[in-house]
Short mmCIF file of C-alpha atoms and ligand atoms in Angstrom, two decimals:
data_model
loop_
_atom_site.label_atom_id
_atom_site.label_comp_id
_atom_site.label_asym_id
_atom_site.label_seq_id
_atom_site.Cartn_x
_atom_site.Cartn_y
_atom_site.Cartn_z
CA UNK L 8 0.00 0.01 0.00
CA UNK L 9 1.42 3.39 -1.00
CA UNK L 10 1.15 5.79 1.90
CA UNK L 11 -0.65 8.99 1.09
CA UNK L 12 0.74 12.43 1.97
CA UNK L 13 -0.24 13.58 5.40
CA UNK L 14 -2.61 16.47 5.08
CA UNK L 15 -4.05 18.59 7.76
CA UNK L 16 -7.49 17.12 6.99
CA UNK L 17 -6.33 13.66 8.14
CA UNK L 18 -7.39 12.44 11.55
CA UNK L 19 -4.89 11.41 14.13
CA UNK L 20 -5.83 7.75 13.66
CA UNK L 21 -5.40 7.98 9.85
CA UNK L 22 -1.95 9.40 10.33
CA UNK L 23 -1.00 6.68 12.77
CA UNK L 24 -2.25 4.06 10.34
CA UNK L 25 -0.21 5.55 7.49
CA UNK L 26 2.87 5.57 9.68
CA UNK L 27 2.24 1.96 10.70
CA UNK L 28 2.02 0.84 7.07
CA UNK L 29 5.24 2.63 6.25
CA UNK L 30 7.01 0.98 9.17
CA UNK L 31 5.73 -2.45 8.10
CA UNK L 32 6.96 -1.90 4.54
CA UNK L 33 10.34 -0.80 5.84
CA UNK L 34 10.87 -3.66 8.26
CA UNK L 35 10.31 -6.23 5.48
CA UNK L 36 13.45 -4.98 3.67
CA UNK L 37 16.83 -6.63 4.15
CA UNK L 38 19.35 -4.49 2.28
CA UNK L 39 20.49 -1.21 3.78
CA UNK L 40 20.23 0.67 0.49
CA UNK L 41 16.61 -0.35 -0.10
CA UNK L 42 15.75 0.61 3.50
CA UNK L 43 17.29 4.07 3.00
CA UNK L 44 15.65 4.65 -0.39
CA UNK L 45 12.20 3.51 0.82
CA UNK L 46 12.46 5.49 4.06
CA UNK L 47 13.42 8.64 2.16
CA UNK L 48 10.53 8.20 -0.28
CA UNK L 49 8.17 7.84 2.71
CA UNK L 50 9.56 10.99 4.28
CA UNK L 51 9.06 13.01 1.08
CA UNK L 52 5.49 11.67 0.86
CA UNK L 53 4.78 12.37 4.52
CA UNK L 54 5.85 15.96 4.25
CA UNK L 55 4.94 16.73 0.61
CA UNK L 56 8.57 17.63 0.03
CA UNK L 57 10.31 18.04 -3.31
CA UNK L 58 13.64 16.49 -2.40
CA UNK L 59 15.57 15.17 0.53
CA UNK L 60 18.53 13.13 1.80
CA UNK L 61 19.52 10.63 4.45
CA UNK L 62 22.94 11.16 6.01
CA UNK L 63 24.69 8.74 8.39
CA UNK L 64 27.53 9.72 10.74
CA UNK L 65 30.94 8.73 9.39
CA UNK L 66 33.05 6.37 11.53
CA UNK L 67 35.10 9.28 12.95
CA UNK L 68 31.90 11.18 13.84
CA UNK L 69 33.08 14.33 12.08
CA UNK L 70 30.83 14.33 9.05
CA UNK L 71 27.64 13.04 7.52
CA UNK L 72 27.82 10.62 4.65
CA UNK L 73 24.83 11.17 2.36
CA UNK L 74 23.73 7.60 1.71
CA UNK L 75 20.42 8.34 -0.07
CA UNK L 76 19.23 11.31 -2.14
CA UNK L 77 15.91 11.79 -3.92
CA UNK L 78 13.98 14.48 -5.77
CA UNK L 79 16.58 15.69 -8.22
CA UNK L 80 18.94 14.01 -10.61
CA UNK L 81 22.52 14.16 -9.46
CA UNK L 82 25.37 13.17 -11.78
CA UNK L 83 27.59 10.51 -10.19
CA UNK L 84 30.41 13.02 -10.25
CA UNK L 85 28.27 15.43 -8.21
CA UNK L 86 27.62 12.70 -5.71
CA UNK L 87 31.30 11.69 -5.57
CA UNK L 88 32.30 15.26 -4.70
CA UNK L 89 29.52 16.17 -2.30
CA UNK L 90 28.33 13.11 -0.40
CA UNK L 91 30.37 14.01 2.67
CA UNK L 92 28.86 16.93 4.58
CA UNK L 93 31.07 18.21 7.42
CA UNK L 94 29.33 18.20 10.79
CA UNK L 95 29.37 21.96 11.39
CA UNK L 96 26.53 24.14 12.65
CA UNK L 97 24.98 24.67 9.24
CA UNK L 98 21.26 24.44 8.66
CA UNK L 99 21.81 21.10 6.88
CA UNK L 100 23.68 19.41 9.77
CA UNK L 101 22.42 21.07 12.95
CA UNK L 102 19.77 18.36 13.46
CA UNK L 103 22.66 15.97 14.31
CA UNK L 104 24.78 18.43 16.26
CA UNK L 105 21.87 19.68 18.33
CA UNK L 106 20.07 16.30 18.40
CA UNK L 107 16.67 17.90 17.65
CA UNK L 108 14.53 18.83 14.66
CA UNK L 109 15.77 21.95 12.86
CA UNK L 110 13.74 23.82 10.23
CA UNK L 111 13.76 27.00 8.22
CA UNK L 112 11.26 28.63 5.93
CA UNK L 113 13.98 29.52 3.44
CA UNK L 114 17.44 28.06 3.68
CA UNK L 115 18.80 30.62 1.24
CA UNK L 116 18.48 33.29 3.95
CA UNK L 117 19.22 31.16 6.99
CA UNK L 118 21.95 32.76 9.14
CA UNK L 119 23.61 29.37 9.72
CA UNK L 120 23.82 28.66 6.03
CA UNK L 121 27.25 27.65 4.62
CA UNK L 122 26.19 27.69 1.02
CA UNK L 123 25.21 24.85 -1.27
CA UNK L 124 27.31 22.68 -3.57
CA UNK L 125 27.44 23.72 -7.21
CA UNK L 126 24.73 21.94 -9.23
CA UNK L 127 22.34 21.51 -6.30
CA UNK L 128 18.86 23.00 -6.83
CA UNK L 129 18.26 25.93 -4.44
CA UNK L 130 16.79 24.89 -1.10
CA UNK L 131 13.97 27.01 0.28
CA UNK L 132 11.93 25.42 3.08
CA UNK L 133 13.97 22.82 4.93
CA UNK L 134 13.30 20.40 7.78
CA UNK L 135 15.95 18.16 9.31
CA UNK L 136 15.39 15.53 12.02
CA UNK L 137 17.96 13.35 13.77
CA UNK L 138 18.05 9.58 13.37
CA UNK L 139 18.53 8.34 16.93
CA UNK L 140 19.48 5.11 18.60
CA UNK L 141 19.01 5.22 22.36
CA UNK L 142 18.77 9.01 22.15
CA UNK L 143 22.08 9.36 20.36
CA UNK L 144 22.05 10.68 16.80
CA UNK L 145 23.51 8.28 14.20
CA UNK L 146 22.61 10.59 11.28
CA UNK L 147 19.70 12.60 9.98
CA UNK L 148 16.92 12.87 7.45
CA UNK L 149 16.54 16.19 5.63
CA UNK L 150 13.55 17.12 3.50
CA UNK L 151 13.20 20.31 1.46
CA UNK L 152 11.14 22.55 -0.73
CA UNK L 153 7.66 21.90 0.49
CA UNK L 154 5.56 24.50 -1.35
CA UNK L 155 4.51 25.93 2.03
CA UNK L 156 6.66 26.19 5.17
CA UNK L 157 6.97 23.07 7.35
CA UNK L 158 4.61 22.96 10.31
CA UNK L 159 4.96 21.47 13.79
CA UNK L 160 2.89 18.51 12.64
CA UNK L 161 5.46 17.68 9.94
CA UNK L 162 8.25 17.97 12.43
CA UNK L 163 6.51 15.58 14.87
CA UNK L 164 5.60 13.10 12.16
CA UNK L 165 9.08 13.09 10.67
CA UNK L 166 10.65 12.68 14.10
CA UNK L 167 8.37 9.76 14.94
CA UNK L 168 9.03 8.10 11.65
CA UNK L 169 12.78 8.77 11.92
CA UNK L 170 12.78 6.82 15.20
CA UNK L 171 11.42 3.79 13.34
CA UNK L 172 13.84 4.28 10.47
CA UNK L 173 16.84 4.45 12.84
CA UNK L 174 15.90 1.11 14.39
CA UNK L 175 15.44 -0.56 11.01
CA UNK L 176 18.78 0.92 9.80
CA UNK L 177 20.57 -0.44 12.88
CA UNK L 178 18.90 -3.86 12.47
CA UNK L 179 19.84 -4.08 8.83
CA UNK L 180 23.40 -2.95 9.61
CA UNK L 181 23.64 -5.64 12.25
CA UNK L 182 22.11 -8.14 9.85
CA UNK L 183 24.68 -7.17 7.18
CA UNK L 184 27.52 -7.42 9.69
CA UNK L 185 26.26 -10.82 10.73
CA UNK L 186 26.01 -11.96 7.14
CA UNK L 187 29.55 -10.74 6.41
CA UNK L 188 30.84 -12.47 9.55
CA UNK L 189 28.97 -15.62 8.62
CA UNK L 190 30.42 -15.57 5.10
CA UNK L 191 33.90 -14.96 6.45
CA UNK L 192 33.43 -17.85 8.86
CA UNK L 193 32.16 -20.12 6.12
CA UNK L 194 35.13 -19.16 3.98
CA UNK L 195 37.46 -19.95 6.88
CA UNK L 196 35.74 -23.27 7.49
CA UNK L 197 35.99 -24.13 3.79
CA UNK L 198 39.69 -23.15 3.77
CA UNK L 199 40.40 -25.14 6.92
CA UNK L 200 38.50 -28.11 5.52
CA UNK L 201 40.58 -27.96 2.37
CA UNK L 202 43.78 -27.74 4.47
CA UNK L 203 42.65 -30.71 6.54
CA UNK L 204 41.93 -32.65 3.37
CA UNK L 205 45.46 -31.90 2.13
CA UNK L 206 46.89 -32.90 5.49
CA UNK L 207 44.83 -36.09 5.44
CA UNK L 208 46.10 -36.96 1.97
CA UNK L 209 49.63 -36.17 3.10
CA UNK L 210 49.21 -38.45 6.09
CA UNK L 211 47.79 -41.23 3.93
CA UNK L 212 50.75 -40.81 1.59
CA UNK L 213 53.20 -40.99 4.53
CA UNK L 214 51.41 -44.08 5.92
CA UNK L 215 51.77 -45.70 2.53
CA UNK L 216 55.48 -44.86 2.36
CA UNK L 217 55.97 -46.20 5.86
CA UNK L 218 54.21 -49.39 4.91
CA UNK L 219 56.43 -49.68 1.85
CA UNK L 220 59.52 -49.03 3.95
CA UNK L 221 58.44 -51.64 6.45
CA UNK L 222 57.99 -54.28 3.81
CA UNK L 223 61.34 -53.36 2.24
CA UNK L 224 62.97 -53.61 5.69
CA UNK L 225 61.51 -57.09 6.05
CA UNK L 226 62.94 -57.90 2.59
CA UNK L 227 66.36 -56.67 3.66
CA UNK L 228 66.27 -58.84 6.80
CA UNK L 229 65.03 -61.80 4.80
CA UNK L 230 67.82 -61.48 2.25
CA UNK L 231 70.38 -61.21 5.08
CA UNK L 232 69.07 -64.51 6.51
CA UNK L 233 69.16 -66.03 3.06
CA UNK L 234 72.78 -64.98 2.66
CA UNK L 235 73.74 -66.54 5.98
CA UNK L 236 71.93 -69.78 5.18
CA UNK L 237 73.54 -69.82 1.73
CA UNK L 238 76.93 -69.31 3.33
CA UNK L 239 76.36 -72.18 5.70
CA UNK L 240 75.06 -74.41 2.95
CA UNK L 241 77.82 -73.66 0.52
CA UNK L 242 80.62 -73.69 3.04
CA UNK L 243 80.00 -75.76 6.17
CA UNK L 244 77.41 -78.15 4.79
CA UNK L 245 79.58 -79.11 1.80
CA UNK L 246 82.58 -79.62 4.07
CA UNK L 247 80.59 -81.75 6.51
CA UNK L 248 79.29 -83.93 3.69
CA UNK L 249 82.91 -84.36 2.57
CA UNK L 250 83.96 -85.27 6.11
CA UNK L 251 81.17 -87.87 6.38
CA UNK L 252 82.28 -89.51 3.13
CA UNK L 253 85.92 -89.62 4.30
CA UNK L 254 84.85 -91.13 7.63
CA UNK L 255 82.81 -93.79 5.89
CA UNK L 256 85.75 -94.72 3.70
CA UNK L 257 88.04 -94.76 6.77
CA UNK L 258 85.53 -97.13 8.41
CA UNK L 259 85.52 -99.43 5.40
CA UNK L 260 89.31 -99.38 5.20
CA UNK L 261 89.58 -100.28 8.90
CA UNK L 262 87.08 -103.12 8.46
CA UNK L 263 89.27 -104.44 5.65
CA UNK L 264 92.33 -104.07 7.85
CA UNK L 265 93.82 -101.40 5.62
CA UNK L 266 95.26 -99.32 8.40
CA UNK L 267 97.45 -96.98 6.36
CA UNK L 268 94.74 -95.76 3.91
CA UNK L 269 92.31 -95.53 6.86
CA UNK L 270 94.75 -93.17 8.59
CA UNK L 271 94.95 -91.07 5.44
CA UNK L 272 91.15 -90.76 5.38
CA UNK L 273 91.10 -89.76 9.03
CA UNK L 274 93.80 -87.15 8.45
CA UNK L 275 91.70 -85.78 5.62
CA UNK L 276 88.69 -85.65 7.98
CA UNK L 277 90.76 -83.69 10.47
CA UNK L 278 91.76 -81.25 7.70
CA UNK L 279 88.14 -80.80 6.69
CA UNK L 280 87.07 -80.21 10.30
CA UNK L 281 89.76 -77.51 10.62
CA UNK L 282 88.24 -75.80 7.58
CA UNK L 283 84.76 -76.15 9.12
CA UNK L 284 86.08 -74.46 12.26
CA UNK L 285 87.59 -71.65 10.21
CA UNK L 286 84.40 -71.25 8.20
CA UNK L 287 82.26 -71.10 11.36
CA UNK L 288 84.64 -68.49 12.77
CA UNK L 289 84.30 -66.47 9.60
CA UNK L 290 80.53 -66.58 9.74
CA UNK L 291 80.51 -65.73 13.43
CA UNK L 292 82.90 -62.91 12.68
CA UNK L 293 80.59 -61.65 9.96
CA UNK L 294 77.55 -61.82 12.21
CA UNK L 295 79.20 -59.87 15.00
CA UNK L 296 82.86 -59.09 14.45
CA UNK L 297 84.61 -59.62 17.83
CA UNK L 298 87.20 -56.92 17.02
CA UNK L 299 84.41 -54.41 16.95
CA UNK L 300 83.32 -55.03 20.52
CA UNK L 301 86.79 -55.57 21.88
CA UNK L 302 88.82 -52.91 20.10
CA UNK L 303 86.39 -50.51 18.50
CA UNK L 304 85.45 -49.33 15.04
CA UNK L 305 88.81 -48.38 13.53
CA UNK L 306 90.61 -51.69 14.20
CA UNK L 307 87.51 -53.58 12.97
CA UNK L 308 87.43 -51.53 9.76
CA UNK L 309 91.13 -52.13 9.23
CA UNK L 310 90.75 -55.84 9.86
CA UNK L 311 87.92 -56.09 7.40
CA UNK L 312 89.81 -54.09 4.78
CA UNK L 313 92.78 -56.45 5.11
CA UNK L 314 90.58 -59.49 4.61
CA UNK L 315 88.80 -57.78 1.72
CA UNK L 316 92.17 -57.17 -0.01
CA UNK L 317 93.15 -60.76 0.71
CA UNK L 318 90.00 -62.29 -0.78
CA UNK L 319 89.44 -59.95 -3.72
CA UNK L 320 92.94 -58.82 -4.63
CA UNK L 321 91.65 -55.24 -4.72
CA UNK L 322 93.91 -53.10 -2.51
CA UNK L 323 91.83 -51.40 0.20
CA UNK L 324 93.40 -48.71 2.40
CA UNK L 325 91.89 -47.25 5.55
CA UNK L 326 92.63 -43.61 6.45
CA UNK L 327 91.55 -42.06 9.73
CA UNK L 328 91.07 -38.34 10.41
CA UNK L 329 90.41 -36.79 13.81
CA UNK L 330 90.54 -38.41 17.22
CA UNK L 331 88.92 -41.88 17.09
CA UNK L 332 86.32 -42.38 19.76
CA UNK L 333 83.81 -45.09 20.61
CA UNK L 334 80.37 -44.66 19.13
CA UNK L 335 77.18 -46.14 20.46
CA UNK L 336 77.28 -49.92 19.96
CA UNK L 337 74.48 -49.99 17.38
CA UNK L 338 76.15 -47.12 15.52
CA UNK L 339 79.45 -49.01 15.36
CA UNK L 340 77.86 -52.18 14.02
CA UNK L 341 75.74 -50.12 11.62
CA UNK L 342 78.80 -48.32 10.26
CA UNK L 343 80.68 -51.61 9.96
CA UNK L 344 77.81 -53.30 8.07
CA UNK L 345 77.52 -50.37 5.76
CA UNK L 346 81.20 -50.61 4.90
CA UNK L 347 80.78 -54.35 4.31
CA UNK L 348 77.86 -53.73 1.95
CA UNK L 349 79.68 -50.98 0.07
CA UNK L 350 82.86 -53.06 -0.32
CA UNK L 351 80.74 -56.05 -1.34
CA UNK L 352 79.39 -53.89 -4.16
CA UNK L 353 82.91 -52.81 -5.10
CA UNK L 354 84.00 -56.43 -5.39
CA UNK L 355 80.91 -57.56 -7.36
CA UNK L 356 80.13 -54.59 -9.60
CA UNK L 357 82.88 -51.98 -9.72
CA UNK L 358 85.71 -53.66 -11.60
CA UNK L 359 87.95 -51.38 -9.54
CA UNK L 360 91.74 -51.45 -9.26
CA UNK L 361 91.73 -49.96 -5.78
CA UNK L 362 89.43 -48.77 -3.05
CA UNK L 363 89.77 -46.53 -0.07
CA UNK L 364 87.93 -46.25 3.25
CA UNK L 365 88.13 -42.89 5.06
CA UNK L 366 86.93 -42.59 8.66
CA UNK L 367 86.69 -39.00 9.92
CA UNK L 368 85.92 -38.27 13.55
CA UNK L 369 84.78 -34.87 14.76
CA UNK L 370 83.19 -33.91 18.10
CA UNK L 371 79.64 -34.02 16.70
CA UNK L 372 79.69 -36.31 13.66
CA UNK L 373 81.37 -39.34 12.31
CA UNK L 374 81.88 -39.63 8.56
CA UNK L 375 82.69 -42.80 6.69
CA UNK L 376 83.57 -42.64 2.98
CA UNK L 377 84.15 -45.60 0.70
CA UNK L 378 85.68 -44.68 -2.64
CA UNK L 379 86.48 -46.90 -5.61
CA UNK L 380 88.02 -46.17 -9.01
CA UNK L 381 85.72 -48.59 -10.84
CA UNK L 382 83.19 -48.26 -13.63
CA UNK L 383 80.53 -46.41 -11.62
CA UNK L 384 76.85 -46.76 -12.46
CA UNK L 385 73.61 -44.93 -13.13
CA UNK L 386 72.34 -44.24 -9.60
CA UNK L 387 68.88 -43.04 -10.60
CA UNK L 388 68.36 -46.09 -12.72
CA UNK L 389 69.54 -48.41 -9.92
CA UNK L 390 67.24 -46.69 -7.41
CA UNK L 391 64.20 -46.80 -9.66
CA UNK L 392 64.61 -50.33 -10.94
CA UNK L 393 65.52 -52.23 -7.83
CA UNK L 394 64.64 -55.66 -9.22
CA UNK L 395 64.99 -57.26 -5.82
CA UNK L 396 68.43 -55.65 -5.19
CA UNK L 397 68.56 -54.53 -1.61
CA UNK L 398 72.12 -53.41 -0.93
CA UNK L 399 71.75 -49.66 -1.60
CA UNK L 400 68.32 -49.59 0.04
CA UNK L 401 69.70 -51.41 3.12
CA UNK L 402 72.52 -48.82 3.37
CA UNK L 403 70.05 -45.96 3.23
CA UNK L 404 67.87 -47.52 5.87
CA UNK L 405 70.85 -48.13 8.13
CA UNK L 406 71.92 -44.53 7.79
CA UNK L 407 68.42 -43.30 8.65
CA UNK L 408 68.03 -45.67 11.59
CA UNK L 409 71.24 -44.17 13.01
CA UNK L 410 69.86 -40.64 12.66
CA UNK L 411 72.34 -39.88 9.88
CA UNK L 412 72.23 -39.83 6.10
CA UNK L 413 73.84 -41.47 3.14
CA UNK L 414 75.00 -39.83 -0.07
CA UNK L 415 76.26 -41.62 -3.15
CA UNK L 416 78.15 -39.91 -5.97
CA UNK L 417 78.76 -41.99 -9.07
CA UNK L 418 78.87 -41.70 -12.81
CA UNK L 419 79.56 -44.32 -15.45
CA UNK L 420 83.36 -44.74 -15.81
CA UNK L 421 83.96 -42.26 -12.95
CA UNK L 422 84.10 -44.58 -9.93
CA UNK L 423 81.81 -44.42 -6.91
CA UNK L 424 81.91 -42.61 -3.63
CA UNK L 425 79.58 -43.65 -0.77
CA UNK L 426 79.43 -41.25 2.17
CA UNK L 427 77.75 -41.85 5.49
CA UNK L 428 77.41 -39.17 8.15
CA UNK L 429 76.09 -40.07 11.58
CA UNK L 430 75.79 -37.97 14.73
CA UNK L 431 78.17 -38.87 17.52
CA UNK L 432 76.23 -39.73 20.65
CA UNK L 433 77.40 -41.08 23.99
CA UNK L 434 78.25 -44.82 23.70
CA UNK L 435 75.41 -46.90 25.14
N1 LIG I 520 80.57 -49.51 -6.33
C1 LIG I 520 79.79 -49.80 -7.39
N2 LIG I 520 80.30 -49.77 -8.64
C2 LIG I 520 79.52 -50.01 -9.72
N3 LIG I 520 78.22 -50.33 -9.65
C3 LIG I 520 77.67 -50.37 -8.41
C4 LIG I 520 78.38 -50.10 -7.24
N4 LIG I 520 77.55 -50.20 -6.20
C5 LIG I 520 76.33 -50.52 -6.72
N5 LIG I 520 76.38 -50.65 -8.05
C6 LIG I 520 75.25 -50.87 -8.96
O1 LIG I 520 74.07 -50.63 -8.27
C7 LIG I 520 73.22 -51.76 -8.28
C8 LIG I 520 72.45 -51.86 -6.99
O2 LIG I 520 73.30 -52.19 -5.89
P1 LIG I 520 72.70 -53.01 -4.73
O3 LIG I 520 73.77 -53.19 -3.72
O4 LIG I 520 71.48 -52.32 -4.29
O5 LIG I 520 72.25 -54.36 -5.36
P2 LIG I 520 73.12 -55.65 -5.74
O6 LIG I 520 74.49 -55.49 -5.22
O7 LIG I 520 72.97 -55.85 -7.22
O8 LIG I 520 72.32 -56.80 -5.00
P3 LIG I 520 72.37 -57.09 -3.44
O9 LIG I 520 73.20 -56.04 -2.75
O10 LIG I 520 70.95 -57.04 -3.02
O11 LIG I 520 72.95 -58.43 -3.29
C9 LIG I 520 74.12 -52.92 -8.53
O12 LIG I 520 73.45 -53.96 -9.18
C10 LIG I 520 75.19 -52.29 -9.41
O13 LIG I 520 74.74 -52.30 -10.78
MG1 LIG I 521 74.95 -54.96 -3.20
#
């Protein structure tokens, strides 16, 4: 329902009804701009005014920001330049400063006039009322150019309606703030959810890698056991079978009274058993080199290098830098095993003429380097296509389990350099 202008012929109850309808129309609106535009239209209708404005206090409280204007066409440039009205005691701002209705029959001759912006139609009759929240002005409504001067009735009506408008403005502002906060919150939740999703995927990826590592570790252990059993089968088992056969033949020779050949068989058995003993010692030594526990890392490395040279005919030198110290027991055995694995690779793959082991002690770290002058290899290729080969992987795992890291430099025809760095901790 379009409210009709309030005329002096209207009864009090008709005016109240008109005001009520305006308030209902206003409170159904949700955007601030439509509230301001509708409220201003109502005010012009209520007071039979030609044009008017709604101004709201700026955040610093020093000016009015004209947020709605009606009754004359203003270029956007005009609006850009003039929408801020300083809060000074001019006829157009006193309603806020004095927190009461202010009117004049002709603004052009008002003593508190500060002039009008260029391009604004001349203002004659003017009525301004404050917009108040809990008695404090938050802005004002100004109406102008009623053909006749504004009367007390208009002042009262506009003031009453302005009270409604102020409440609706505040509610809509709060609603807009709430909506903005809600949107910001939703955006944050969406962002956080996305981050969590990434973290979840990351975790799943890590779990998968861990699983892979675990199964590879099991493979490494399995292959180590296989190597030991192969060693025992190839070495000790063959020797024991040989010893059994010799014993049987000694038995037969004795039964036939052939003492001399029987003695020869027994001597051969003794020889075989000596070799069994040596082989068992070698395996025990490999499992847990006694030199390592008794004398420490450097003598154990030297001992192994000597044996390596002996068995492979590849000269292997050991150089030590720094002041040798005991490492934690598991670090010493780990370092030793790593050297074994690296030298094993030198003997099987490198085709090297010499190899060198460098042990460097410093207060915080221990560095072991194994260098050969062999044919080198394509590291990336070897790492990507493992094909059941576990040596390099085992070395990396060992390094990690000791809190250190392993680096390999190699190029075809350029030899290979394996470097292990582990932190030095108190021996356990
Ligand atoms: N010092 C080296 N010189 C030349 N090639 C090497 C050297 N070390 C490793 N390689 C190459 O890298 C590959 C992978 O080595 P890795 O020790 O992982 O496996 P492997 O020795 O073949 O088998 P495994 O150690 O499981 O018995 C080797 O097959 C070899 O081609
Ligand atoms: Mg190997």
